């Protein structure tokens, strides 16, 4: 998808919801291009926030690896890594904690 495709989608959503729109975008090249900045600037009802280029605090995988690395304490044996990851498989509360630590929420989409 190019800039025009993205902005056409946003325009259509704006027509449907008839309300201001706030987008949080990663740094995909079409999200940060000069053309996209110009298209966004033409829409006073549109606010765009860009995520930082590297944001480990928003990535639950970072929490998983930090947990595993702490338990390994400098041991680089693949069998042990596999074992630790398998243990985490049986600890959904710990895994959910990594997701919760990002501040992001997982919701099951509801149909309109």
PDB file of C-alpha atoms in Angstrom:
ATOM      1  CA  UNK A   1       0.000   0.000   0.000  1.00  0.00           C
ATOM      2  CA  UNK A   2       1.190   3.484  -0.823  1.00  0.00           C
ATOM      3  CA  UNK A   3       0.455   6.846   0.757  1.00  0.00           C
ATOM      4  CA  UNK A   4      -2.658   7.419  -1.349  1.00  0.00           C
ATOM      5  CA  UNK A   5      -4.043   3.997  -0.355  1.00  0.00           C
ATOM      6  CA  UNK A   6      -3.511   4.688   3.353  1.00  0.00           C
ATOM      7  CA  UNK A   7      -4.997   8.154   3.212  1.00  0.00           C
ATOM      8  CA  UNK A   8      -7.981   6.930   1.168  1.00  0.00           C
ATOM      9  CA  UNK A   9      -8.691   4.376   3.895  1.00  0.00           C
ATOM     10  CA  UNK A  10      -8.408   7.027   6.612  1.00  0.00           C
ATOM     11  CA  UNK A  11     -10.657   9.391   4.616  1.00  0.00           C
ATOM     12  CA  UNK A  12     -13.286   6.651   4.269  1.00  0.00           C
ATOM     13  CA  UNK A  13     -13.199   5.871   7.992  1.00  0.00           C
ATOM     14  CA  UNK A  14     -13.563   9.577   8.736  1.00  0.00           C
ATOM     15  CA  UNK A  15     -16.638   9.717   6.494  1.00  0.00           C
ATOM     16  CA  UNK A  16     -18.128   6.745   8.342  1.00  0.00           C
ATOM     17  CA  UNK A  17     -17.420   7.847  11.917  1.00  0.00           C
ATOM     18  CA  UNK A  18     -17.802  11.587  11.334  1.00  0.00           C
ATOM     19  CA  UNK A  19     -15.335  12.339  14.098  1.00  0.00           C
ATOM     20  CA  UNK A  20     -11.697  13.304  14.482  1.00  0.00           C
ATOM     21  CA  UNK A  21      -9.234  10.442  14.044  1.00  0.00           C
ATOM     22  CA  UNK A  22      -6.030   9.787  15.951  1.00  0.00           C
ATOM     23  CA  UNK A  23      -3.533   7.333  14.434  1.00  0.00           C
ATOM     24  CA  UNK A  24      -0.514   5.756  16.090  1.00  0.00           C
ATOM     25  CA  UNK A  25       1.856   4.612  13.379  1.00  0.00           C
ATOM     26  CA  UNK A  26       5.126   2.807  13.247  1.00  0.00           C
ATOM     27  CA  UNK A  27       7.872   4.166  11.054  1.00  0.00           C
ATOM     28  CA  UNK A  28       6.926   2.347   7.865  1.00  0.00           C
ATOM     29  CA  UNK A  29       8.349   4.337   4.963  1.00  0.00           C
ATOM     30  CA  UNK A  30       4.887   5.247   3.650  1.00  0.00           C
ATOM     31  CA  UNK A  31       3.887   6.516   7.106  1.00  0.00           C
ATOM     32  CA  UNK A  32       6.803   8.933   7.384  1.00  0.00           C
ATOM     33  CA  UNK A  33       7.297  10.066   3.800  1.00  0.00           C
ATOM     34  CA  UNK A  34       7.084  13.730   2.789  1.00  0.00           C
ATOM     35  CA  UNK A  35       4.040  12.901   0.663  1.00  0.00           C
ATOM     36  CA  UNK A  36       2.250  11.387   3.689  1.00  0.00           C
ATOM     37  CA  UNK A  37       3.140  14.336   5.917  1.00  0.00           C
ATOM     38  CA  UNK A  38       1.614  16.635   3.292  1.00  0.00           C
ATOM     39  CA  UNK A  39      -1.549  14.507   3.039  1.00  0.00           C
ATOM     40  CA  UNK A  40      -1.918  14.445   6.842  1.00  0.00           C
ATOM     41  CA  UNK A  41      -1.384  18.217   7.074  1.00  0.00           C
ATOM     42  CA  UNK A  42      -4.327  18.760   4.697  1.00  0.00           C
ATOM     43  CA  UNK A  43      -6.696  17.061   7.171  1.00  0.00           C
ATOM     44  CA  UNK A  44      -7.337  19.131  10.310  1.00  0.00           C
ATOM     45  CA  UNK A  45      -9.418  16.296  11.785  1.00  0.00           C
ATOM     46  CA  UNK A  46      -6.466  13.873  11.622  1.00  0.00           C
ATOM     47  CA  UNK A  47      -3.772  13.580  14.299  1.00  0.00           C
ATOM     48  CA  UNK A  48      -0.849  11.203  13.801  1.00  0.00           C
ATOM     49  CA  UNK A  49       1.589  10.042  16.464  1.00  0.00           C
ATOM     50  CA  UNK A  50       4.669   8.096  15.385  1.00  0.00           C
ATOM     51  CA  UNK A  51       6.108   5.370  17.570  1.00  0.00           C
ATOM     52  CA  UNK A  52       9.791   5.731  18.379  1.00  0.00           C
ATOM     53  CA  UNK A  53      12.141   3.942  15.987  1.00  0.00           C
ATOM     54  CA  UNK A  54      13.031   1.431  18.713  1.00  0.00           C
ATOM     55  CA  UNK A  55      10.538   0.891  21.506  1.00  0.00           C
ATOM     56  CA  UNK A  56      11.287  -2.311  23.442  1.00  0.00           C
ATOM     57  CA  UNK A  57       8.906  -1.253  26.224  1.00  0.00           C
ATOM     58  CA  UNK A  58       6.044  -1.723  23.727  1.00  0.00           C
ATOM     59  CA  UNK A  59       7.240  -5.185  22.657  1.00  0.00           C
ATOM     60  CA  UNK A  60       6.246  -8.072  24.971  1.00  0.00           C
ATOM     61  CA  UNK A  61       8.941 -10.311  23.425  1.00  0.00           C
ATOM     62  CA  UNK A  62      11.576  -8.112  25.093  1.00  0.00           C
ATOM     63  CA  UNK A  63      10.131  -9.053  28.494  1.00  0.00           C
ATOM     64  CA  UNK A  64      10.185 -12.761  27.636  1.00  0.00           C
ATOM     65  CA  UNK A  65      13.843 -12.649  26.603  1.00  0.00           C
ATOM     66  CA  UNK A  66      14.850 -10.593  29.636  1.00  0.00           C
ATOM     67  CA  UNK A  67      13.174 -13.195  31.870  1.00  0.00           C
ATOM     68  CA  UNK A  68      14.858 -16.118  30.092  1.00  0.00           C
ATOM     69  CA  UNK A  69      18.288 -14.426  30.074  1.00  0.00           C
ATOM     70  CA  UNK A  70      18.094 -13.736  33.824  1.00  0.00           C
ATOM     71  CA  UNK A  71      17.386 -17.403  34.481  1.00  0.00           C
ATOM     72  CA  UNK A  72      20.247 -18.515  32.219  1.00  0.00           C
ATOM     73  CA  UNK A  73      22.933 -16.400  33.922  1.00  0.00           C
ATOM     74  CA  UNK A  74      25.524 -16.540  31.137  1.00  0.00           C
ATOM     75  CA  UNK A  75      24.839 -20.145  30.117  1.00  0.00           C
ATOM     76  CA  UNK A  76      24.413 -20.379  26.355  1.00  0.00           C
ATOM     77  CA  UNK A  77      23.180 -23.948  26.000  1.00  0.00           C
ATOM     78  CA  UNK A  78      20.297 -24.332  23.551  1.00  0.00           C
ATOM     79  CA  UNK A  79      18.724 -27.253  25.442  1.00  0.00           C
ATOM     80  CA  UNK A  80      18.492 -25.076  28.522  1.00  0.00           C
ATOM     81  CA  UNK A  81      16.987 -22.210  26.519  1.00  0.00           C
ATOM     82  CA  UNK A  82      14.395 -24.562  25.063  1.00  0.00           C
ATOM     83  CA  UNK A  83      13.633 -25.853  28.559  1.00  0.00           C
ATOM     84  CA  UNK A  84      13.126 -22.355  29.957  1.00  0.00           C
ATOM     85  CA  UNK A  85      10.863 -21.372  27.074  1.00  0.00           C
ATOM     86  CA  UNK A  86       8.865 -24.583  27.506  1.00  0.00           C
ATOM     87  CA  UNK A  87       8.391 -23.778  31.204  1.00  0.00           C
ATOM     88  CA  UNK A  88       7.031 -20.365  30.251  1.00  0.00           C
ATOM     89  CA  UNK A  89       4.537 -22.111  27.994  1.00  0.00           C
ATOM     90  CA  UNK A  90       2.890 -23.485  31.152  1.00  0.00           C
ATOM     91  CA  UNK A  91       2.875 -20.106  32.903  1.00  0.00           C
ATOM     92  CA  UNK A  92       0.291 -18.050  31.010  1.00  0.00           C
ATOM     93  CA  UNK A  93       0.074 -15.516  33.859  1.00  0.00           C
ATOM     94  CA  UNK A  94       3.778 -14.734  33.432  1.00  0.00           C
ATOM     95  CA  UNK A  95       3.377 -14.403  29.662  1.00  0.00           C
ATOM     96  CA  UNK A  96       0.302 -12.197  30.133  1.00  0.00           C
ATOM     97  CA  UNK A  97       2.384 -10.074  32.484  1.00  0.00           C
ATOM     98  CA  UNK A  98       4.868  -9.373  29.703  1.00  0.00           C
ATOM     99  CA  UNK A  99       2.030  -8.154  27.485  1.00  0.00           C
ATOM    100  CA  UNK A 100       0.519  -6.124  30.335  1.00  0.00           C
ATOM    101  CA  UNK A 101       3.922  -4.543  30.941  1.00  0.00           C
ATOM    102  CA  UNK A 102       3.754  -2.895  27.526  1.00  0.00           C
ATOM    103  CA  UNK A 103       0.601  -0.996  28.481  1.00  0.00           C
ATOM    104  CA  UNK A 104      -1.102  -2.447  25.400  1.00  0.00           C
ATOM    105  CA  UNK A 105      -4.385  -4.332  25.729  1.00  0.00           C
ATOM    106  CA  UNK A 106      -5.591  -7.326  23.785  1.00  0.00           C
ATOM    107  CA  UNK A 107      -9.269  -7.237  23.014  1.00  0.00           C
ATOM    108  CA  UNK A 108     -11.395  -9.640  21.062  1.00  0.00           C
ATOM    109  CA  UNK A 109     -12.928  -7.598  18.251  1.00  0.00           C
ATOM    110  CA  UNK A 110     -16.679  -7.229  18.407  1.00  0.00           C
ATOM    111  CA  UNK A 111     -18.730  -7.222  15.258  1.00  0.00           C
ATOM    112  CA  UNK A 112     -20.688  -4.042  14.523  1.00  0.00           C
TER     113      UNK A 112
END
